[in-house]
CSV table of C-alpha atoms in Angstrom, one decimal:
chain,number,residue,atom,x,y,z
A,1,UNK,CA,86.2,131.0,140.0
A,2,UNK,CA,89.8,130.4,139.1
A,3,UNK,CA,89.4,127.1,138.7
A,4,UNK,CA,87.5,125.6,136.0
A,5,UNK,CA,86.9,121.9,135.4
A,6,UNK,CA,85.8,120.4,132.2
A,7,UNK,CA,84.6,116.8,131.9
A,8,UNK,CA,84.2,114.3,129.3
A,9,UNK,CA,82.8,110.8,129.5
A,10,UNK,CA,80.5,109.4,132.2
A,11,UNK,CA,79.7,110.1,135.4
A,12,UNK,CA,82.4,108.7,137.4
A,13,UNK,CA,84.6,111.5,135.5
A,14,UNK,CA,82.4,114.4,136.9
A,15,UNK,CA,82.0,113.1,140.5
A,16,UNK,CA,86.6,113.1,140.0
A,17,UNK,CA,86.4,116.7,138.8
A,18,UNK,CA,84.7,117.8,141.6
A,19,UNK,CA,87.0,116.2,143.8
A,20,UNK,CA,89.9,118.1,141.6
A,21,UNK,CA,88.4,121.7,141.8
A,22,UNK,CA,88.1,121.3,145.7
A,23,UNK,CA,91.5,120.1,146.2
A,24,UNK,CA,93.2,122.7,143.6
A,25,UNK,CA,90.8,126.1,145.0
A,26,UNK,CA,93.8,128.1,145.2
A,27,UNK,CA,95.4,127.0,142.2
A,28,UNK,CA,95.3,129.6,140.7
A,29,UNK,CA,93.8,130.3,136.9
A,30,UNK,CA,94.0,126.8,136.2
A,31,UNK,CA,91.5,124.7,133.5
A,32,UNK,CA,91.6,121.3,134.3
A,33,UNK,CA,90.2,118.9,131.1
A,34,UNK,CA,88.7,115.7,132.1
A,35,UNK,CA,89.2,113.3,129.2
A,36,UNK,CA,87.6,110.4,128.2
A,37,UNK,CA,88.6,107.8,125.3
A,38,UNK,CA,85.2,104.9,125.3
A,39,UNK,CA,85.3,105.8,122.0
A,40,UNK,CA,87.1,107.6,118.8
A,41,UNK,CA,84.4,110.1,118.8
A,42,UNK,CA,85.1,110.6,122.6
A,43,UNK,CA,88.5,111.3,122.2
A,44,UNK,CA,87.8,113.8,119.1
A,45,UNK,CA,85.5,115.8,121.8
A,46,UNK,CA,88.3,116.0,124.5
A,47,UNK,CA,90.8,117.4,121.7
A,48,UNK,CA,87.8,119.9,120.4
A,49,UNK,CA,87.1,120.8,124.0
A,50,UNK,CA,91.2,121.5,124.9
A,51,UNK,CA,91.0,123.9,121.7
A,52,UNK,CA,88.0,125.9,122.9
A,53,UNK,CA,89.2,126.0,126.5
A,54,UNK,CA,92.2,127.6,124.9
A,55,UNK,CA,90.3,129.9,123.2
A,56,UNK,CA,88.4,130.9,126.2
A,57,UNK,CA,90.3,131.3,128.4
A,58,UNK,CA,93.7,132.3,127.4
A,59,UNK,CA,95.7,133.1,130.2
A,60,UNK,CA,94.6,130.0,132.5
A,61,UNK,CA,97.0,126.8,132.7
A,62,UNK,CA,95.6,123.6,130.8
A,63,UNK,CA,96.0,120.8,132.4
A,64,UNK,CA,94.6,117.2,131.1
A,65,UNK,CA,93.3,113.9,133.1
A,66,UNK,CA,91.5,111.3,132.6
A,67,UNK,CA,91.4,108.1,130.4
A,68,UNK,CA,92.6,109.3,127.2
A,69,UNK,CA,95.4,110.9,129.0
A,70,UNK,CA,96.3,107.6,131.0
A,71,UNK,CA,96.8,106.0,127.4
A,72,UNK,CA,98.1,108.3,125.2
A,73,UNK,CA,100.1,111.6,127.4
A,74,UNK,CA,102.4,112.1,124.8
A,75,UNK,CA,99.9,112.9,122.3
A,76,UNK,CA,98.2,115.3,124.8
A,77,UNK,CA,101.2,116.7,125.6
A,78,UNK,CA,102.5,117.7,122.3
A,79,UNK,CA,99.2,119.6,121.7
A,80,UNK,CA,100.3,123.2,121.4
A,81,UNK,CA,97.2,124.2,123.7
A,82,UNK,CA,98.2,122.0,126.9
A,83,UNK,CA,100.2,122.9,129.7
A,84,UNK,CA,100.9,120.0,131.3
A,85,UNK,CA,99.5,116.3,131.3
A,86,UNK,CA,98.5,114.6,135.0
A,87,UNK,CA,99.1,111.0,135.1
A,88,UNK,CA,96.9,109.4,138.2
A,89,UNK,CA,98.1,106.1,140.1
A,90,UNK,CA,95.5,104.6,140.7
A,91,UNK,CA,96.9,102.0,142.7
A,92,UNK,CA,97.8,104.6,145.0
A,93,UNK,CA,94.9,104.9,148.5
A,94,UNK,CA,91.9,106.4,146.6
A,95,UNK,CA,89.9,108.8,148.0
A,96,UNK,CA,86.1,109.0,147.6
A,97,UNK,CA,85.4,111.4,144.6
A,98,UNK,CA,82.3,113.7,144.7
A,99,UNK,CA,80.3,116.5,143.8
A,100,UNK,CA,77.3,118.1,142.1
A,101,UNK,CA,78.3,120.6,140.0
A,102,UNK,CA,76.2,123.6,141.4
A,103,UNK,CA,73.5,121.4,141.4
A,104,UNK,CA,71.1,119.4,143.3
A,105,UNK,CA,72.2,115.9,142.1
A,106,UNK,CA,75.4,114.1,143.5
A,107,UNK,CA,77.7,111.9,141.8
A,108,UNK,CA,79.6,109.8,144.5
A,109,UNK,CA,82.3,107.3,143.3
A,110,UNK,CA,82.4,103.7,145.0
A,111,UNK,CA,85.0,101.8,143.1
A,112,UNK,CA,87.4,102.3,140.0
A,113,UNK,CA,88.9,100.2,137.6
A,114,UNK,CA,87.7,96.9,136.2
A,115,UNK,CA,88.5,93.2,135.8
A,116,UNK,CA,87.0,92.3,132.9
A,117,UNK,CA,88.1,92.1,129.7
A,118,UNK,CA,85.8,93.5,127.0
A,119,UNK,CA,87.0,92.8,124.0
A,120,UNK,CA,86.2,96.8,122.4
A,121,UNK,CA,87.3,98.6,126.0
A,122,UNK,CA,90.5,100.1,127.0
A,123,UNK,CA,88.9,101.7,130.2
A,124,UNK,CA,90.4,99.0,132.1
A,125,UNK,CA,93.9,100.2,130.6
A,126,UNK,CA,93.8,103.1,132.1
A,127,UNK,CA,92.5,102.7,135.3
A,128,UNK,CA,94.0,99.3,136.2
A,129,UNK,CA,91.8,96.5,137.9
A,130,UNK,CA,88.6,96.9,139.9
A,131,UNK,CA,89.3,98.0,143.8
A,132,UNK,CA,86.5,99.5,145.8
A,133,UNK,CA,86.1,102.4,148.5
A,134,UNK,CA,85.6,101.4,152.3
A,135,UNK,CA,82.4,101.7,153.2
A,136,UNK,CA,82.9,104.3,155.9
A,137,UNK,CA,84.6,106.3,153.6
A,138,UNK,CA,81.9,106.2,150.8
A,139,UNK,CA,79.3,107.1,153.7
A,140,UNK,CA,81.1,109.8,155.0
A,141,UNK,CA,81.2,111.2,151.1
A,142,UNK,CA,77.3,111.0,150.9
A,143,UNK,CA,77.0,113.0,154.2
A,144,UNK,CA,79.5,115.5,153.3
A,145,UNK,CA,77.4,116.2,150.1
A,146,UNK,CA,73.8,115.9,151.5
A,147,UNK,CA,75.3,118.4,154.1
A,148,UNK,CA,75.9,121.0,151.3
A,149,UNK,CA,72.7,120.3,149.8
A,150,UNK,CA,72.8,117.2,147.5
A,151,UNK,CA,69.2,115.9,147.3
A,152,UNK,CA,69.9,113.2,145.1
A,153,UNK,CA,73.1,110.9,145.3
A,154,UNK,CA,74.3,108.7,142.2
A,155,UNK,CA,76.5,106.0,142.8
A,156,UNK,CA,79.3,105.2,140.1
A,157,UNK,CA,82.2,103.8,139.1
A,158,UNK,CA,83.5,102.1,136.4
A,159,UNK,CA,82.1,98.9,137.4
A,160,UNK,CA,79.9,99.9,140.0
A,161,UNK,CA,78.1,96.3,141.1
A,162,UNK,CA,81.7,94.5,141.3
A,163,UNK,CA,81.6,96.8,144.3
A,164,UNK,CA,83.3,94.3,147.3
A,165,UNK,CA,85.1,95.1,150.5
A,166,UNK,CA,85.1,93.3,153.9
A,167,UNK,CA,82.4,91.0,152.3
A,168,UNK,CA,80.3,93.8,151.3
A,169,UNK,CA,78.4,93.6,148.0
A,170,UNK,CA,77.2,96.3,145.9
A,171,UNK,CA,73.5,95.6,147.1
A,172,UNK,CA,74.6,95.4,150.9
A,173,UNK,CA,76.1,99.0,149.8
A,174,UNK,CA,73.0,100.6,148.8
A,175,UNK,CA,71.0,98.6,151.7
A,176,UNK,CA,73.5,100.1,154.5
A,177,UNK,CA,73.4,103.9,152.9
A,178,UNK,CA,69.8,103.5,153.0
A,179,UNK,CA,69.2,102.2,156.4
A,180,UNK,CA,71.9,104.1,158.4
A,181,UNK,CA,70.8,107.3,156.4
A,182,UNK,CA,67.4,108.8,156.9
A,183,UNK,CA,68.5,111.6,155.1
A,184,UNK,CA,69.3,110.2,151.9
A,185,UNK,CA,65.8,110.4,150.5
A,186,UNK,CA,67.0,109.6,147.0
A,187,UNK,CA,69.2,107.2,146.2
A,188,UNK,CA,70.2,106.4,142.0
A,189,UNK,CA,72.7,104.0,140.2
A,190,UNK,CA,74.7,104.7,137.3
A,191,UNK,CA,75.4,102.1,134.5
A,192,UNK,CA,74.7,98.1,136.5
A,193,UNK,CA,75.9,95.2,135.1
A,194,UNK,CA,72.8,93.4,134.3
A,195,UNK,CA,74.7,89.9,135.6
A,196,UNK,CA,76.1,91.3,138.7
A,197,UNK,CA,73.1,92.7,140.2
A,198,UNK,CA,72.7,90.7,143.4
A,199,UNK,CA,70.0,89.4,145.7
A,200,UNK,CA,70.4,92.1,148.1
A,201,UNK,CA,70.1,94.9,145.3
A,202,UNK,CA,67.2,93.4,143.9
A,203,UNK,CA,65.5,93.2,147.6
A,204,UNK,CA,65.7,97.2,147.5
A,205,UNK,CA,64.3,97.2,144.4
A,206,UNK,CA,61.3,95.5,145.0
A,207,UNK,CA,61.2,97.0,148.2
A,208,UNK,CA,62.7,100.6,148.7
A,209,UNK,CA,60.6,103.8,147.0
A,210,UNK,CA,63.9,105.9,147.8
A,211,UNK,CA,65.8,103.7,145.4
A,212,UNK,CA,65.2,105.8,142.0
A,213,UNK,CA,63.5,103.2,140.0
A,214,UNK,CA,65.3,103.8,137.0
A,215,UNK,CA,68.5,101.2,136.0
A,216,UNK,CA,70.8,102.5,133.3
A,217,UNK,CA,72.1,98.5,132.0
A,218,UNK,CA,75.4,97.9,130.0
A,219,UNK,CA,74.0,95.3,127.5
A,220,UNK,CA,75.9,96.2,124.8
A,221,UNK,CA,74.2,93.9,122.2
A,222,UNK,CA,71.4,91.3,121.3
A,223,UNK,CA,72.8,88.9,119.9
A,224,UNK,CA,74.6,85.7,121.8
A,225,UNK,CA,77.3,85.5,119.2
A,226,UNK,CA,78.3,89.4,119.4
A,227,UNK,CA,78.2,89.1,122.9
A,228,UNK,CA,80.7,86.1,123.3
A,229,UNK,CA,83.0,87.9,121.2
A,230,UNK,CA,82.7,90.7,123.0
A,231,UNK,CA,83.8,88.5,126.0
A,232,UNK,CA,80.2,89.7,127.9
A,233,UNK,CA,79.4,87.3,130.6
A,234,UNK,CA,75.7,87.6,130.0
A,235,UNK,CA,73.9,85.8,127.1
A,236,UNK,CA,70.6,87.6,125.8
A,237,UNK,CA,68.3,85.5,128.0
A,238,UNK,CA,70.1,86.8,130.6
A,239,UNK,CA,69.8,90.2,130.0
A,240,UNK,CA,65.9,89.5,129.1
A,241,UNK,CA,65.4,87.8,132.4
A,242,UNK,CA,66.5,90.5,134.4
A,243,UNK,CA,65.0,93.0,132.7
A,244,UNK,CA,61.2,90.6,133.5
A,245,UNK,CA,62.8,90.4,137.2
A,246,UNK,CA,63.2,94.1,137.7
A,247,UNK,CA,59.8,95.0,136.0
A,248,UNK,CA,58.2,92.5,138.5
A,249,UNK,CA,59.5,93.9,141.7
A,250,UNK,CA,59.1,96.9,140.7
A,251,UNK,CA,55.9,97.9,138.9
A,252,UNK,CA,57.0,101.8,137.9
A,253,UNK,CA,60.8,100.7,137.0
A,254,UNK,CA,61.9,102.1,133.4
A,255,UNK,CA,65.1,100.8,131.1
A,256,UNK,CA,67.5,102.8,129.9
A,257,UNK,CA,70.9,100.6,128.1
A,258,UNK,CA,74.3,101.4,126.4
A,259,UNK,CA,74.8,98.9,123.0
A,260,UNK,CA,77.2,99.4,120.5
A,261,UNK,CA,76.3,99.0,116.6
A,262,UNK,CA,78.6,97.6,114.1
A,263,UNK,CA,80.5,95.5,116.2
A,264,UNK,CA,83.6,93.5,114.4
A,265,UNK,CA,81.9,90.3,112.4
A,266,UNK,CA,78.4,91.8,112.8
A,267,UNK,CA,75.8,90.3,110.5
A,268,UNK,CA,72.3,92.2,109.7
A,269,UNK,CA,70.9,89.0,111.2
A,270,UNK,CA,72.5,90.2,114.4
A,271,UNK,CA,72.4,93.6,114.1
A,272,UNK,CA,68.5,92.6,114.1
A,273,UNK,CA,68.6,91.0,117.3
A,274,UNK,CA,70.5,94.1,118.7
A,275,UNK,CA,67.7,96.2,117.2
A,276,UNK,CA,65.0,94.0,118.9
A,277,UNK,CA,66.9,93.7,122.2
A,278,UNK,CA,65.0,97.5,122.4
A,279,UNK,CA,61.7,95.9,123.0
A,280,UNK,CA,62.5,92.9,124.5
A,281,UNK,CA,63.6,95.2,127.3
A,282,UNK,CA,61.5,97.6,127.1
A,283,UNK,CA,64.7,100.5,126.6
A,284,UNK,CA,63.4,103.6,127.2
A,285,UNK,CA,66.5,105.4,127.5
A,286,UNK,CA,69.0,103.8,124.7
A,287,UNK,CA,72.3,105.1,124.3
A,288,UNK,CA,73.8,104.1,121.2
A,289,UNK,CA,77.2,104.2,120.1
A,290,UNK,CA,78.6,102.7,116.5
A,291,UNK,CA,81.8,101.1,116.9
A,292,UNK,CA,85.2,102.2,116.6
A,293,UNK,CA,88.4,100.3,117.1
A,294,UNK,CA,90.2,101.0,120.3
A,295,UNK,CA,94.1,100.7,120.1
A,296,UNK,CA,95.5,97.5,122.1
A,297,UNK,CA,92.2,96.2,121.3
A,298,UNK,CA,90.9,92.5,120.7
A,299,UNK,CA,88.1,93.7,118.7
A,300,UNK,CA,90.3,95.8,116.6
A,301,UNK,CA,92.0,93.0,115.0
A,302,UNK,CA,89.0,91.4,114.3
A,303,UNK,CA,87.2,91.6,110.9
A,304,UNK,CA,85.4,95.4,110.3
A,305,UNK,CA,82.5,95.9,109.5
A,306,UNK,CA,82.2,98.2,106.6
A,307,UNK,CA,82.2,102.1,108.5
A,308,UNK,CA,79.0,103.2,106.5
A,309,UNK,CA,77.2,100.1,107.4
A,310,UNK,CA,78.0,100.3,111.4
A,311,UNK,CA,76.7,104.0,110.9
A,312,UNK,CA,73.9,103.2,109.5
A,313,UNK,CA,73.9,100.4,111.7
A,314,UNK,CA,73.9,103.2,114.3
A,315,UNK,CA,71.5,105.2,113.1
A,316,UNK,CA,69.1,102.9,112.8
A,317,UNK,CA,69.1,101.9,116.3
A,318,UNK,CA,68.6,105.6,117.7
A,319,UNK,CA,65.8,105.8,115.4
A,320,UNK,CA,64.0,103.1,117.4
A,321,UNK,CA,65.4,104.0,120.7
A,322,UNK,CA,64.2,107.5,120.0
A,323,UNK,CA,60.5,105.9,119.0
A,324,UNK,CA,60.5,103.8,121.7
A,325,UNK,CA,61.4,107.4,124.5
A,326,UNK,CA,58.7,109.6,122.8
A,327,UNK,CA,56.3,106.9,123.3
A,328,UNK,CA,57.2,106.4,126.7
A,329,UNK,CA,57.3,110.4,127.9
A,330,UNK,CA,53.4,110.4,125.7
A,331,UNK,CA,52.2,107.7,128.0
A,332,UNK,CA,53.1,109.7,130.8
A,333,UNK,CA,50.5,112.6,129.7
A,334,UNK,CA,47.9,113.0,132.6
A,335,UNK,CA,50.0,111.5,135.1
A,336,UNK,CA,51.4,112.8,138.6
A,337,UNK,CA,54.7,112.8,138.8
A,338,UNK,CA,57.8,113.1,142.1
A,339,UNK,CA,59.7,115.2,140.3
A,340,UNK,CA,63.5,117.2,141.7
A,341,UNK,CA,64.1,120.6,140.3
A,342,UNK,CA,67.5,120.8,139.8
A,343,UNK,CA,67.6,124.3,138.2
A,344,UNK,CA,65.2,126.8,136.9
A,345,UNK,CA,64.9,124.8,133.7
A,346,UNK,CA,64.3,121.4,134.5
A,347,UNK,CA,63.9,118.0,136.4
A,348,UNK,CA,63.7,114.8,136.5
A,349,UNK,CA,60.9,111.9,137.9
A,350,UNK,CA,61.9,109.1,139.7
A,351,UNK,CA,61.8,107.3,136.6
A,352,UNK,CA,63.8,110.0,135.4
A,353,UNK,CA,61.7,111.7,132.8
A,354,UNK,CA,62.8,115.2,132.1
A,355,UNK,CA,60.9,117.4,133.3
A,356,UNK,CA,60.7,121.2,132.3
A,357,UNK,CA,59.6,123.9,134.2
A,358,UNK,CA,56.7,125.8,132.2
A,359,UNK,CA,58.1,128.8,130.2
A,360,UNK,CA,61.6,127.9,130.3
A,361,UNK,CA,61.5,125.6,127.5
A,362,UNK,CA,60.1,126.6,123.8
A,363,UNK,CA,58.8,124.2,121.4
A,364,UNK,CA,59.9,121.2,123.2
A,365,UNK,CA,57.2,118.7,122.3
A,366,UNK,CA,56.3,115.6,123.9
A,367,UNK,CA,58.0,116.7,127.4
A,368,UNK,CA,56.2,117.3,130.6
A,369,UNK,CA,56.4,120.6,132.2
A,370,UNK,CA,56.4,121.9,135.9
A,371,UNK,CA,53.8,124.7,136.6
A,372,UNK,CA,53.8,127.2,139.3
A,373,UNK,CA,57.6,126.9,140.0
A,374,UNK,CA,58.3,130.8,139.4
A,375,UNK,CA,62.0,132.2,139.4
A,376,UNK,CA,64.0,129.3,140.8
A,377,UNK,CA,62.5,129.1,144.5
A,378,UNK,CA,61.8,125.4,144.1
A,379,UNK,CA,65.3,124.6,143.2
A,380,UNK,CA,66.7,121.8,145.3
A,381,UNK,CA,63.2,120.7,146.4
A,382,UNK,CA,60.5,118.0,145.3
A,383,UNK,CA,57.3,119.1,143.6
């Protein structure tokens, strides 16, 4: 393929390089570097990934998108490895980004941008404020892909449940792409809001098995102090309660939540509440990142925490995260599980569990496996 893509950062960012590789086909030798800057760490991968692509491929052009390179071209540009560095306005008509990378899932973009003002985020920086895709458009995206074999669609964005246009909510969304779409047997969200999921969204969840019953939550912290100055519009009882009102509409959801350790003016009395905020919700999928300053940041003029306490800070809460997951994948021992094989390694549930196919995996404890499956003939299908 003369075109290669490679993609940093969340899953909006793969479902736009997809969208890229199709448009650019004939491009060329051309390796286009999807950058993302959430984090310092983030941004010290896209650098480390411009280098090896370099490396690799010598003779293609390099050239960089993305969020890091919205906010800082000129220091993309004046790396010796990069070609050339693509600016995106996105103020400009959008177009519905998506794709499945050779695989069976599909990740369709809905909306872009963000109105909120987190006080650690820069995201909204670089892609402006929140506007969403017309609904026709995004359902004319999912068909395209379940055409060419998607089995699973992912809906995402950068705020996905701010999703509004022509008085259409992010639940009426999901409710419309389900009902107009027998086809679309499988339906999951990317990272929710936990205060912007809506009536409508919680109707499918109490009531729609094709809804993937796992929700991916951006909490962000336990503690109501942390959160205010994080400029979160939920409080902890908030995110508790709608964790208990998930949980009771739907009796085989599972948690997963982003939360950052170490925030600015952090005490170990909050960090504590952070650490708790695992249980209270029952996080079975935790993904942790210790803070860093953001440039242009609120947060990064406020008081640090010291850098080897927000790491330890850090690790602490993985530690429990990753406790609270192996537990979780044990208790599912015996069980029958709906599971999509997406390659001839792996799977996931509904719940999304990862599931390996037997013999492709070695000494991989604690995770189910798939027996039977062969060479790759139940790729794309259910078992």
């Amino acid at each position: 393929m003369s075109v290669e893509t490679i993609t940093l950062g969340c899953r909006l960012n793969f479902a736009e390089s997809e969208e890229m590789k199709r448009l650019r086909a004939d491009n060329g030798l051309l390796t286009i570097v999807n950058s993302c800057a959430v984090t310092a760490e983030a941004e010290r991968q896209t650098r480390q990934a411009i280098r090896r692509a370099r490396r690799e491929r010598p003779d293609a052009r390099i050239v960089v998108i993305g969020c890091a390179a919205q906010l800082s071209p000129d220091a993309y540009r004046s790396m010796p490895e990069v070609d050339a560095v693509e600016l995106r306005d996105f103020a400009a008509p959008l177009t519905v980004a998506a794709g499945y990378r050779g695989r069976v899932r599909s990740f369709v973009a809905v909306q872009t941008g963000c109105d909120h003002r987190c006080t650690f985020c820069t995201i909204w920086q670089a892609r402006g404020p929140s506007r969403s895709l017309p609904y026709a458009a995004v359902r004319d995206a999912v068909v395209r892909e379940l055409e060419a074999g998607a089995r699973e669609i992912v809906l995402t964005g950068v705020d996905v449940t701010s999703y509004t246009t022509d008085g259409t909510g992010f639940g009426t969304l999901c409710q419309r792409l389900l009902g107009e779409l027998p086809r679309l047997e499988r339906l999951r969200l990317s990272s929710l809001d936990s205060i912007e999921i809506d009536p409508a969204l919680m109707e499918l969840i109490a009531g729609e098995t094709r809804l993937m019953p796992h929700f991916h939550l951006s909490l962000q912290a336990g503690d109501d102090l942390i959160l205010k100055r994080m400029r979160r519009r939920h409080s902890r009882g908030d995110a508790v309660r709608t964790v208990a009102a998930i949980k009771a509409a739907r009796s085989d959801a599972t948690i997963g939540a982003d939360l950052i350790a170490g925030f600015p003016t952090e005490s170990e009395e909050a960090a504590l509440n952070t650490l708790q905020l695992l249980d209270d919700c029952d996080v079975v999928a935790g993904h942790i990142f210790p803070f860093s300053p953001r440039p242009n940041t609120p947060a990064a003029r406020m008081p640090q925490v010291e850098r080897e306490i927000v790491k330890a800070r850090a690790a602490r809460l993985r530690d429990r995260a990753a406790e609270r997951r192996a537990d979780w994948l044990r208790s599912l021992a015996g069980t029958s599980q709906r599971v999509l094989i997406e390659n001839k390694e792996r799977g996931h549930s509904d719940g999304f569990a990862p599931i390996f196919v037997a013999g492709s995996v070695r000494g991989q404890s604690g995770l189910a496996t798939v027996t039977g499956v062969g060479d790759g003939q139940l790729i794309g299908e259910f078992a």
